[in-house]
Coordinates of N, CA and C in Angstrom, one line a residue:
Chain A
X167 N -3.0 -14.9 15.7 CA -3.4 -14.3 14.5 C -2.3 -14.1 13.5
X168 N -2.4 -14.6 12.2 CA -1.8 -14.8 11.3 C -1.6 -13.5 10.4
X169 N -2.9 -12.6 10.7 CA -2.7 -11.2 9.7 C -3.3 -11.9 8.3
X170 N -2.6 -11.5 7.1 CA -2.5 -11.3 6.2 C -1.2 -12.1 5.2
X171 N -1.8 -13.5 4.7 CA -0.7 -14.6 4.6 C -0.9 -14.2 3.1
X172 N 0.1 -14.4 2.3 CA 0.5 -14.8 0.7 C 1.3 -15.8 0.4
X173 N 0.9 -16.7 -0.4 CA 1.7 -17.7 -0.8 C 1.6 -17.5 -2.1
X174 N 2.8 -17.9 -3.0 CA 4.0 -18.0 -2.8 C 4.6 -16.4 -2.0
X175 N 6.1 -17.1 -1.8 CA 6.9 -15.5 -1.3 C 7.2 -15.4 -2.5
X176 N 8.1 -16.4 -3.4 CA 8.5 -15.6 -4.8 C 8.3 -17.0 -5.7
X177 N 8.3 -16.9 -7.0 CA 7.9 -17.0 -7.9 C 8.8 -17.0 -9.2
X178 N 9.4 -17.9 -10.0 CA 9.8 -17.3 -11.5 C 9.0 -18.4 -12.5
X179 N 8.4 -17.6 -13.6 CA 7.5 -18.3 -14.6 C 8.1 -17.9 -15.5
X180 N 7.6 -19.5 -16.9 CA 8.0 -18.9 -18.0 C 7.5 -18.3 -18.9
X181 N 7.3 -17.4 -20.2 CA 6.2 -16.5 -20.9 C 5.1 -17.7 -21.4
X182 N 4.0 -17.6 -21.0 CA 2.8 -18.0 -21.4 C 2.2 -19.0 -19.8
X183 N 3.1 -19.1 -19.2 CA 2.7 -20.1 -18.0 C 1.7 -19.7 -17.1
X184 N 1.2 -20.3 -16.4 CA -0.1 -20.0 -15.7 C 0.2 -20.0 -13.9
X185 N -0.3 -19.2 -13.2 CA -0.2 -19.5 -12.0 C -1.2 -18.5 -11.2
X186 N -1.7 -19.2 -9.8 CA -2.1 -18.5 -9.3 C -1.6 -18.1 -7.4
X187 N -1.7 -17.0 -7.4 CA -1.4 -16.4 -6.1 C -2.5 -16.2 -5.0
X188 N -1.7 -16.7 -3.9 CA -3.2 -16.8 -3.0 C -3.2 -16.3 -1.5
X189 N -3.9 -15.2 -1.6 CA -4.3 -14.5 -0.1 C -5.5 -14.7 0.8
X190 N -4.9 -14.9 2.4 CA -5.6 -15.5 3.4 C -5.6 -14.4 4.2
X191 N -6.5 -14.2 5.3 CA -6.4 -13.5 6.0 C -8.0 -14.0 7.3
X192 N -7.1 -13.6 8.4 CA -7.6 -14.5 9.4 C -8.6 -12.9 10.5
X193 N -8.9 -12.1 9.8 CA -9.5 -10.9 10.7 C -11.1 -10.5 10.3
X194 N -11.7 -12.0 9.7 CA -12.8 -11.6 9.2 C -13.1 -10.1 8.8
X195 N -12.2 -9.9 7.6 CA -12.0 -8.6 6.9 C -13.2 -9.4 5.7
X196 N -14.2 -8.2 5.1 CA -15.2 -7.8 4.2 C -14.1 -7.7 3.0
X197 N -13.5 -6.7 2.9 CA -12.6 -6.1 1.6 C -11.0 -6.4 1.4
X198 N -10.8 -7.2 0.5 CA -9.9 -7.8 0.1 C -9.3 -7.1 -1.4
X199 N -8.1 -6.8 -1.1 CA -7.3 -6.1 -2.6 C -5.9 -6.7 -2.4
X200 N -5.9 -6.8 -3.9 CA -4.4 -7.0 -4.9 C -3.7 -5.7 -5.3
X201 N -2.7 -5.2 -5.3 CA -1.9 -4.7 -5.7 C -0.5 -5.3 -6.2
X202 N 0.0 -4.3 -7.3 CA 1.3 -4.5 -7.7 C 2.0 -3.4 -7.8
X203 N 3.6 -3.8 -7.2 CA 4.3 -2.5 -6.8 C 5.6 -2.7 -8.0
X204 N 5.8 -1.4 -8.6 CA 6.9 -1.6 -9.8 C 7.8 -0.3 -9.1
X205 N 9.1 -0.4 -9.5 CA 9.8 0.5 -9.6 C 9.6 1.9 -10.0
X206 N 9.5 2.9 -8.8 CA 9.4 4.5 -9.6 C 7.8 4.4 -9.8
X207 N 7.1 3.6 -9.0 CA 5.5 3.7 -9.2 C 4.7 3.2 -8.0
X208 N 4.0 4.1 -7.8 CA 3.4 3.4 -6.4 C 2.4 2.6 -6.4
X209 N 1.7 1.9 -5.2 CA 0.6 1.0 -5.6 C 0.3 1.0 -6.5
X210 N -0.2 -0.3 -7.4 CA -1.6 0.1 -8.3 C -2.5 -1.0 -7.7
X211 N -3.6 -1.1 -7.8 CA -4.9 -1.8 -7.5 C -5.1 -2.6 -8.9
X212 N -5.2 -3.6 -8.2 CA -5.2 -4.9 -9.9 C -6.6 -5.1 -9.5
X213 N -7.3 -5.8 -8.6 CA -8.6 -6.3 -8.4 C -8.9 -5.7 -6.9
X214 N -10.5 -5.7 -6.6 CA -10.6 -5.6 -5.1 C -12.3 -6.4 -4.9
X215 N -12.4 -6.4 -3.7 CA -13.5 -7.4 -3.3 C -14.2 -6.6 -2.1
X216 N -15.5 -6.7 -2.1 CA -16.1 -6.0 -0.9 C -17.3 -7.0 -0.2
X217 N -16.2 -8.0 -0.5 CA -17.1 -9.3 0.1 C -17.2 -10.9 -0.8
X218 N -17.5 -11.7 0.0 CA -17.6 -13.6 -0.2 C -18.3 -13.0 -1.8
X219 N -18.1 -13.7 -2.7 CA -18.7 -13.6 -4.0 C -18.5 -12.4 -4.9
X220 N -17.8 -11.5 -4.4 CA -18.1 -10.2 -5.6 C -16.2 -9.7 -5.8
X221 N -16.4 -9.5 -6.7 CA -15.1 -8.8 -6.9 C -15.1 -7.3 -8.5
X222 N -14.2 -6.6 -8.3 CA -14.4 -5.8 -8.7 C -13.1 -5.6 -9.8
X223 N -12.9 -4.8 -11.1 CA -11.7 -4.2 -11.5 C -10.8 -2.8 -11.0
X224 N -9.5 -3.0 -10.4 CA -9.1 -1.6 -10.5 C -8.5 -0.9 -11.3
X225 N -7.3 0.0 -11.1 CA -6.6 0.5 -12.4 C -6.1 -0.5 -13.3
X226 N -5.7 -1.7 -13.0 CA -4.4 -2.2 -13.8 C -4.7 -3.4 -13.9
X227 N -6.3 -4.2 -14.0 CA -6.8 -5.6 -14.2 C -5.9 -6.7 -15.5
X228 N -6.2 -5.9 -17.0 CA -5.6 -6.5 -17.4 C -4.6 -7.9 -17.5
X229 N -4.8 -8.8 -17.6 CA -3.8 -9.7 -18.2 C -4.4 -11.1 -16.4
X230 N -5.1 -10.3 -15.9 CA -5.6 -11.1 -14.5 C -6.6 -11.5 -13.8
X231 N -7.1 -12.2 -13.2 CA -8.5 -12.5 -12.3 C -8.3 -13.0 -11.5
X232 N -9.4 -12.9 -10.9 CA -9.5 -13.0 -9.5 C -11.0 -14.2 -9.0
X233 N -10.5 -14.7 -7.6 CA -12.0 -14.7 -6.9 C -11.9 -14.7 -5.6
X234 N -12.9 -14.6 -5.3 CA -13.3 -14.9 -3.8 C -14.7 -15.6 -3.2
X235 N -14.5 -17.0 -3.5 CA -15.3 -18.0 -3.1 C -15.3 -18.0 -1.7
X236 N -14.4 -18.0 -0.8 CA -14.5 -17.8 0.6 C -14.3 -16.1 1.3
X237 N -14.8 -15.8 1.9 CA -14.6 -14.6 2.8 C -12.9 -14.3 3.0
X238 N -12.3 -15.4 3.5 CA -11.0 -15.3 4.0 C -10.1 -15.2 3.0
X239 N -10.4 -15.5 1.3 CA -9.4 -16.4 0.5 C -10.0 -15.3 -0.6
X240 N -8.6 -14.7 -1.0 CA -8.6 -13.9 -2.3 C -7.7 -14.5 -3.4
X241 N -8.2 -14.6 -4.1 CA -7.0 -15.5 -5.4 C -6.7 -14.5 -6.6
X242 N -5.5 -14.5 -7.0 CA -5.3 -13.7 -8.2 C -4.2 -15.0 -9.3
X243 N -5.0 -14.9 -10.4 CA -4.6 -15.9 -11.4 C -4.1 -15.3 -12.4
X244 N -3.0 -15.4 -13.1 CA -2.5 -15.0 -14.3 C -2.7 -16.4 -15.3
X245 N -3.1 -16.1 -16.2 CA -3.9 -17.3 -17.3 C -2.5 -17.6 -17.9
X246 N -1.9 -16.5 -18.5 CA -0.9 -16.9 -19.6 C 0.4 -15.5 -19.2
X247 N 1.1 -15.6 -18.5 CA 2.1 -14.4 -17.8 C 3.2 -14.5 -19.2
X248 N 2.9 -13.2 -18.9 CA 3.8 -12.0 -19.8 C 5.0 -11.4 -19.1
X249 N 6.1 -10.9 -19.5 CA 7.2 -10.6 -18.7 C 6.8 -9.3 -17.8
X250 N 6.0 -8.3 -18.8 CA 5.2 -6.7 -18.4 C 4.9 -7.1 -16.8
X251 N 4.6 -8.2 -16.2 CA 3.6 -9.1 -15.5 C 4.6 -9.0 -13.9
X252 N 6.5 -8.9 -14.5 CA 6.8 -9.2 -13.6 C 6.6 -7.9 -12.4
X253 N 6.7 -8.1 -11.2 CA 6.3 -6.9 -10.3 C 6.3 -7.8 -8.9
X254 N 6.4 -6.9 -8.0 CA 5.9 -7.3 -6.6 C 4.4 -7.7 -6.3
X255 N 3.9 -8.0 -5.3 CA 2.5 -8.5 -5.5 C 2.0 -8.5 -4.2
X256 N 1.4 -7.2 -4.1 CA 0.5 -7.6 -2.2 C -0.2 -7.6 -2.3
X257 N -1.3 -8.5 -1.2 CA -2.8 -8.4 -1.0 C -3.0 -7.4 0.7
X258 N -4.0 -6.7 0.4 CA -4.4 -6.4 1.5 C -5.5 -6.7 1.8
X259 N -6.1 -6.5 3.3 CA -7.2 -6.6 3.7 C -7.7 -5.3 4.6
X260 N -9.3 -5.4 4.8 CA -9.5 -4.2 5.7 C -11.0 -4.7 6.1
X261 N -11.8 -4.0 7.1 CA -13.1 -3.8 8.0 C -13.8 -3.2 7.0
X262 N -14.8 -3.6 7.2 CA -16.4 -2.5 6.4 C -15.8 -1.5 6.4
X263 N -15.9 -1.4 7.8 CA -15.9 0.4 8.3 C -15.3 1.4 7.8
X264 N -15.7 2.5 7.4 CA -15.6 3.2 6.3 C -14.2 4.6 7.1
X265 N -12.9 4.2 5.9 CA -11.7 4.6 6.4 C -11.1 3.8 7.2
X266 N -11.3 2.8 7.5 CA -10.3 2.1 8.5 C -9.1 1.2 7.6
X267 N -7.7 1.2 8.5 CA -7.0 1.3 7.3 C -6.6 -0.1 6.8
X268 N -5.7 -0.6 5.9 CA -5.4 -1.8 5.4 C -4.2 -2.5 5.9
X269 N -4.7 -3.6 5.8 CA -3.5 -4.8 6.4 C -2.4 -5.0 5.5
X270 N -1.7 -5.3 5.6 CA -1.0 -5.8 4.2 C -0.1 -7.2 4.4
X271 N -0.4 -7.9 3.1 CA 0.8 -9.4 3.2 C 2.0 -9.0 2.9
X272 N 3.2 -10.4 3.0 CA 4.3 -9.7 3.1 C 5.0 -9.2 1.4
X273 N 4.1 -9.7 0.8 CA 4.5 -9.6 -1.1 C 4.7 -10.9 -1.3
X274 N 5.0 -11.1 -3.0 CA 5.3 -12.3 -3.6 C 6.0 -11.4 -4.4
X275 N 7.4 -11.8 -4.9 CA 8.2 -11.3 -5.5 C 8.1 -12.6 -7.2
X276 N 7.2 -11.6 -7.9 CA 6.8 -12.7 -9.5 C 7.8 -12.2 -10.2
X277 N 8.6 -13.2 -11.5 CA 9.7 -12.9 -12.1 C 8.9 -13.4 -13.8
X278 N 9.1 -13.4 -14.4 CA 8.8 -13.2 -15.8 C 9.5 -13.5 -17.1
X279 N 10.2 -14.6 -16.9 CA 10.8 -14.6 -17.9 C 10.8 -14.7 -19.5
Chain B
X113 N 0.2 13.8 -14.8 CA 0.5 14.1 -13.4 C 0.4 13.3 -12.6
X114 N 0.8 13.0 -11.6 CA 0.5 11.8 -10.5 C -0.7 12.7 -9.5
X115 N -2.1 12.2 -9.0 CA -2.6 12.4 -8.6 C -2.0 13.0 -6.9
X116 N -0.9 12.3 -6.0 CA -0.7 12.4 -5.2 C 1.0 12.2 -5.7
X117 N 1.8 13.7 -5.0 CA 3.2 13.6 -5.2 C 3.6 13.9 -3.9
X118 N 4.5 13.3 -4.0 CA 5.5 13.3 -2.7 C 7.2 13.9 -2.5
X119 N 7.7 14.4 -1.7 CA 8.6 15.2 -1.4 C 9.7 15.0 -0.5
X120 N 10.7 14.6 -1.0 CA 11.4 14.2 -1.0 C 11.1 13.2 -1.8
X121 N 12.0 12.7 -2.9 CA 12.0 11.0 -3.5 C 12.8 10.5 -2.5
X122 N 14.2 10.9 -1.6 CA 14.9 10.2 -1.4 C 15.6 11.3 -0.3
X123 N 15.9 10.9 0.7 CA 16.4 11.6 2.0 C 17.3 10.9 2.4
X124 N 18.2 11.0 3.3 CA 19.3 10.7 4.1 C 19.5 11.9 4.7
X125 N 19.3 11.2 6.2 CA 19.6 12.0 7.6 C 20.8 11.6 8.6
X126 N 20.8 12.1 9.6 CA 21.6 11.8 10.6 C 21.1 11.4 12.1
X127 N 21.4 10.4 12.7 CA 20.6 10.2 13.9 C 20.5 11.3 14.7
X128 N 19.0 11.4 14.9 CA 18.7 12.6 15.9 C 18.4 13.1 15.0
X129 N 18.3 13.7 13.9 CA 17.7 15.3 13.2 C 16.0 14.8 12.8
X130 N 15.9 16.3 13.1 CA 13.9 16.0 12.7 C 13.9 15.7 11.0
X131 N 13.1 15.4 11.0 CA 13.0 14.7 9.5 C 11.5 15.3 9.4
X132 N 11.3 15.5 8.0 CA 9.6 15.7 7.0 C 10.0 15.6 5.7
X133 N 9.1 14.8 5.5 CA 8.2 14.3 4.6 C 6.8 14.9 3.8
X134 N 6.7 14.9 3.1 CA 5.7 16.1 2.5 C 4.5 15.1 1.4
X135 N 3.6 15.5 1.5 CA 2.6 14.7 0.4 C 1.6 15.9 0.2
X136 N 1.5 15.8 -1.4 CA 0.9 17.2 -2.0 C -0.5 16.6 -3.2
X137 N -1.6 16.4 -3.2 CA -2.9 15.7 -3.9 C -3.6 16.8 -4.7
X138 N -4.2 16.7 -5.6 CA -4.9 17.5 -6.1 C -5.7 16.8 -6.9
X139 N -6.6 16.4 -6.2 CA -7.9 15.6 -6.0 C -8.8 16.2 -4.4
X140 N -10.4 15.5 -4.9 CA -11.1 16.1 -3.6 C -11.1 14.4 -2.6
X141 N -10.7 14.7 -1.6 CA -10.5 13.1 -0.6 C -11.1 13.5 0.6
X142 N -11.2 12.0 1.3 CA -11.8 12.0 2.3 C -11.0 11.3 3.5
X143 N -10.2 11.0 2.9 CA -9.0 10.7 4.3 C -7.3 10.8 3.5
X144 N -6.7 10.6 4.3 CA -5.1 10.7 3.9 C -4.5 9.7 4.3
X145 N -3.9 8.5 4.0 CA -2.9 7.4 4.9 C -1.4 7.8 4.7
X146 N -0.9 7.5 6.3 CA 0.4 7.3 5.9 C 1.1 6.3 5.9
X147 N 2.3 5.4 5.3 CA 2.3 3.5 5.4 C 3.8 3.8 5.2
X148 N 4.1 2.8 6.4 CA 5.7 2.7 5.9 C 6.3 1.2 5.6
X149 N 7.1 1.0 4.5 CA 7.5 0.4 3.9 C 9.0 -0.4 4.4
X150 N 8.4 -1.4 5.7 CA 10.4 -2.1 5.9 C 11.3 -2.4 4.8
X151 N 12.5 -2.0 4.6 CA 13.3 -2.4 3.7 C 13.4 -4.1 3.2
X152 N 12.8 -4.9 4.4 CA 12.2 -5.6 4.0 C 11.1 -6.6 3.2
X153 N 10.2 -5.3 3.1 CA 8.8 -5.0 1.6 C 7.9 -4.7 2.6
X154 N 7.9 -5.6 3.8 CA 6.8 -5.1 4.6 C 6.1 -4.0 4.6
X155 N 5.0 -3.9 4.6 CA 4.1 -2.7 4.6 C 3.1 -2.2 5.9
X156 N 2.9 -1.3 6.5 CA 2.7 -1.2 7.7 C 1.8 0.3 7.5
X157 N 0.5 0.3 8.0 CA -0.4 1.6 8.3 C 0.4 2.3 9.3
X158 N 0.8 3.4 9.1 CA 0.7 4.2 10.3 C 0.0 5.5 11.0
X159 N -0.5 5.9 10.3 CA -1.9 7.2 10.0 C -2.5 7.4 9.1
X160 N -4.1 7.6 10.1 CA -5.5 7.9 8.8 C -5.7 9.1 9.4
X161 N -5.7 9.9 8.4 CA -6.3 12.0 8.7 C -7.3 12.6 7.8
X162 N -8.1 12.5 8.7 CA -9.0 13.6 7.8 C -9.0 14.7 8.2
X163 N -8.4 15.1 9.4 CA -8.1 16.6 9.7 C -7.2 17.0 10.6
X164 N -6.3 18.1 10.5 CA -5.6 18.4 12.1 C -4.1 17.5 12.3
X165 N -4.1 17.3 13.1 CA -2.4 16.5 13.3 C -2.8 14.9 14.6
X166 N -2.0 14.0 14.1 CA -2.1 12.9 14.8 C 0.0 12.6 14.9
X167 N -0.4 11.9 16.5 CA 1.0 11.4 17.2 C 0.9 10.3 17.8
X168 N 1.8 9.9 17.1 CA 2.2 8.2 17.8 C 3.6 8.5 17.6
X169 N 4.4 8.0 19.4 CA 5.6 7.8 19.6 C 6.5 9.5 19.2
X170 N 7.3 9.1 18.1 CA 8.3 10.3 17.2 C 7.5 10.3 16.2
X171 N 6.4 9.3 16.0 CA 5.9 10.2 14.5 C 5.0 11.3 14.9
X172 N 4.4 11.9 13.7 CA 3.4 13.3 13.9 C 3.5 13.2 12.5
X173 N 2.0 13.2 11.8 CA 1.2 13.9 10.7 C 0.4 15.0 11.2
X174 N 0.3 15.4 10.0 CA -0.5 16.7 9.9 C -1.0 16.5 8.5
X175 N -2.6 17.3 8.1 CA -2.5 17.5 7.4 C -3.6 18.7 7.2
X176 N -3.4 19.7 6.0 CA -3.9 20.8 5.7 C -5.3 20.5 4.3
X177 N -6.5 20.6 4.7 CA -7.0 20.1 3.5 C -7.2 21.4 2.6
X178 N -7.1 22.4 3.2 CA -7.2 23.5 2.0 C -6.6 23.9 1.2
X179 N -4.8 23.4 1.4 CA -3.9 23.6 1.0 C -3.5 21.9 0.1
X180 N -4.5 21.1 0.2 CA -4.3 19.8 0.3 C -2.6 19.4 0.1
X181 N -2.3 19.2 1.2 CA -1.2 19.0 1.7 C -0.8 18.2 3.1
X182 N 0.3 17.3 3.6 CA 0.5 16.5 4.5 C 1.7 16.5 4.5
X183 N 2.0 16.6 5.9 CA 3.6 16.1 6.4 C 3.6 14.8 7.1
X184 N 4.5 14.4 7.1 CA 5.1 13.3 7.8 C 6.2 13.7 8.6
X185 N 6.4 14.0 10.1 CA 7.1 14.5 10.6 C 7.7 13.5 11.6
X186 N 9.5 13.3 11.9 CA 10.0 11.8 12.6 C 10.8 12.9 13.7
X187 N 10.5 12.8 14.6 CA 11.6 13.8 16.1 C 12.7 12.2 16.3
X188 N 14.2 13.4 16.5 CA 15.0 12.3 17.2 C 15.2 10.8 16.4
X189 N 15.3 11.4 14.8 CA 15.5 10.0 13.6 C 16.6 8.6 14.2
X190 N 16.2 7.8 13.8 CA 17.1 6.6 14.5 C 17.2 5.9 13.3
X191 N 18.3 5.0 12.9 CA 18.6 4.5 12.2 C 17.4 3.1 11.7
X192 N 16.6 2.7 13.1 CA 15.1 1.7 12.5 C 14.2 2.8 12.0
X193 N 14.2 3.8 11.7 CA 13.3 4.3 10.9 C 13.5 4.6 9.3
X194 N 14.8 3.6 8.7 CA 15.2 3.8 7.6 C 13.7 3.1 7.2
X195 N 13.1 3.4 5.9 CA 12.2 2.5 5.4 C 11.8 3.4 4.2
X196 N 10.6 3.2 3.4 CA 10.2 4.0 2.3 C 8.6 4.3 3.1
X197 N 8.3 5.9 3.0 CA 7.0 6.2 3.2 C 6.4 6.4 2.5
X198 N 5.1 5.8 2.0 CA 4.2 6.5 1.2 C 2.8 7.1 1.7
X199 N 2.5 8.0 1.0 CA 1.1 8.3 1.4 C 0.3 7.6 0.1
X200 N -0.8 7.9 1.1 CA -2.3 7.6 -0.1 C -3.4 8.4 0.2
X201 N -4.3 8.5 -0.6 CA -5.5 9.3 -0.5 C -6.8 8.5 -0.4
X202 N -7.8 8.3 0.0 CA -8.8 7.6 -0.5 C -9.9 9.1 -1.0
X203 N -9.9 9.3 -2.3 CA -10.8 9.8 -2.9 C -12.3 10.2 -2.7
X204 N -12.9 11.2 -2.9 CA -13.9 11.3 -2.5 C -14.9 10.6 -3.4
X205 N -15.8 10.1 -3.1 CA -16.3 8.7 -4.2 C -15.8 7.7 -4.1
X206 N -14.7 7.5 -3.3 CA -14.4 6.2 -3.9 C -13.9 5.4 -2.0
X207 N -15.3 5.2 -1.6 CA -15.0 4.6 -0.2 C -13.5 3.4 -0.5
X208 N -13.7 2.3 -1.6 CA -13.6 1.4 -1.5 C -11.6 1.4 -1.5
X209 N -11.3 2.8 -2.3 CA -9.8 2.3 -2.8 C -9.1 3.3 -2.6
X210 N -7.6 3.4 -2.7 CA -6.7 3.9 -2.1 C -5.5 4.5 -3.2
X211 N -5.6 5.5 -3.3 CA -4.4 6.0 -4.3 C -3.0 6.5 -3.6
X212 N -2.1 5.4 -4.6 CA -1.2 5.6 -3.9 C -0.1 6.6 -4.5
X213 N 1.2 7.5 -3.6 CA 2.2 7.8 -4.4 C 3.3 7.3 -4.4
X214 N 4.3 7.1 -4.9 CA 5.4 6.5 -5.3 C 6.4 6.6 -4.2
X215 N 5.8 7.4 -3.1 CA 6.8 6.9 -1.6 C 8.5 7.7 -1.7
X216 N 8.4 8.0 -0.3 CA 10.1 8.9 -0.4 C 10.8 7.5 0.7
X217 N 12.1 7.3 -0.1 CA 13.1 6.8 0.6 C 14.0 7.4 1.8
X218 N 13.7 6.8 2.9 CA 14.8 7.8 3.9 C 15.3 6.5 4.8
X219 N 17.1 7.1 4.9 CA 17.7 6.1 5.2 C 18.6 7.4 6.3
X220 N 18.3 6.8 7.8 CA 19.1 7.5 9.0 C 20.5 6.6 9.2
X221 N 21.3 7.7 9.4 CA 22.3 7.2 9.3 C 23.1 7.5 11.1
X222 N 24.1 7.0 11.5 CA 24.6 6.7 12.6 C 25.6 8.2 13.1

């Protein structure tokens, strides 16, 4: 068991470039989230998914999208990256089951120039 | 305000001294996580509370929901327990997501 994979580990784009970041997870997990971690701020929730086809906005969508065509495979796309943009980047995963806690990948370290 | 604050930003101890950690919400929730953070980045679950006190190993949570308040408590600190803890809350309404706080740094020292 592989957990909770992210590719890329890191990342440097240049302002207007496009890329997408891509989370796997091998625990037939239902609920799939993106977060970004900044300095002096804790989580924020960029997108979350509570299943194959649906995805949802959280606090801090802007400037991002997402999908989830496969159960296993969460994608977060930046169309046109902004430097604001740079930040750490995890995906978690988790069970239906209500309260059970989150997995987490190891980050992607995105740079923004 | 930040939804969920935390106590201590930043700690330094000495091997062996008990160590807490504090997390203080004012919001209505339905569970409490505690996650620690390898210097690393790695992120790691280590307690869900919805009431009373949980132990694994040297750690121990507690948490008070009347006082909505939580400790994080480390017996006998060792230098692998430097890392960043944060808590989170998951909201009442809100099965799906996780509020986080900005995490206290604690680094044991030898």
């Amino acid at each position: 068991n592989a957990g909770v994979t992210q590719t890329p580990k890191f990342r440097v784009l240049k302002t207007g470039q496009s890329m997408t970041l891509l989370c796997a997870q091998d625990m037939n997990h239902e609920y799939m989230y993106w977060y970004r971690q900044d300095p002096g701020m804790g989580l924020r929730l960029i997108h979350y998914s509570v299943g194959e086809g649906t995805t949802a906005k959280g606090e801090v969508p802007d400037g991002y999208n997402v999908s989830r065509l496969k159960k296993q495979n969460f994608l977060l796309g930046l169309e046109s990256a902004a430097p604001s943009q740079t930040s750490v980047y995890f995906c978690a995963s988790r069970t239906r089951t209500r309260g059970n806690i989150q997995y987490f990948g190891a980050g992607t370290r995105l740079s923004v120039l | 305000k930040n939804e969920v604050e935390q106590s201590p930003q930043n700690l330094t101890a000495q091997e062996g001294e008990f160590i807490t950690i504090n997390c203080s919400y004012s919001v209505g929730i339905s569970a409490l996580h505690w996650l620690q953070q390898h210097p690393g980045g790695g992120i790691v679950s280590l307690f869900m509370l919805s009431s009373g006190k949980k132990k694994h190993g040297r750690l121990i949570a507690t948490i008070n929901i009347q006082e909505k308040h939580s400790s994080l408590h480390i017996t006998a600190s060792h230098p692998r327990d430097s890392a960043v803890y944060i808590c989170a809350v998951r909201k009442t309404g809100t099965a799906s997501k996780l509020t986080f706080g900005t995490g206290t740094r604690l680094q044991v020292t030898l």
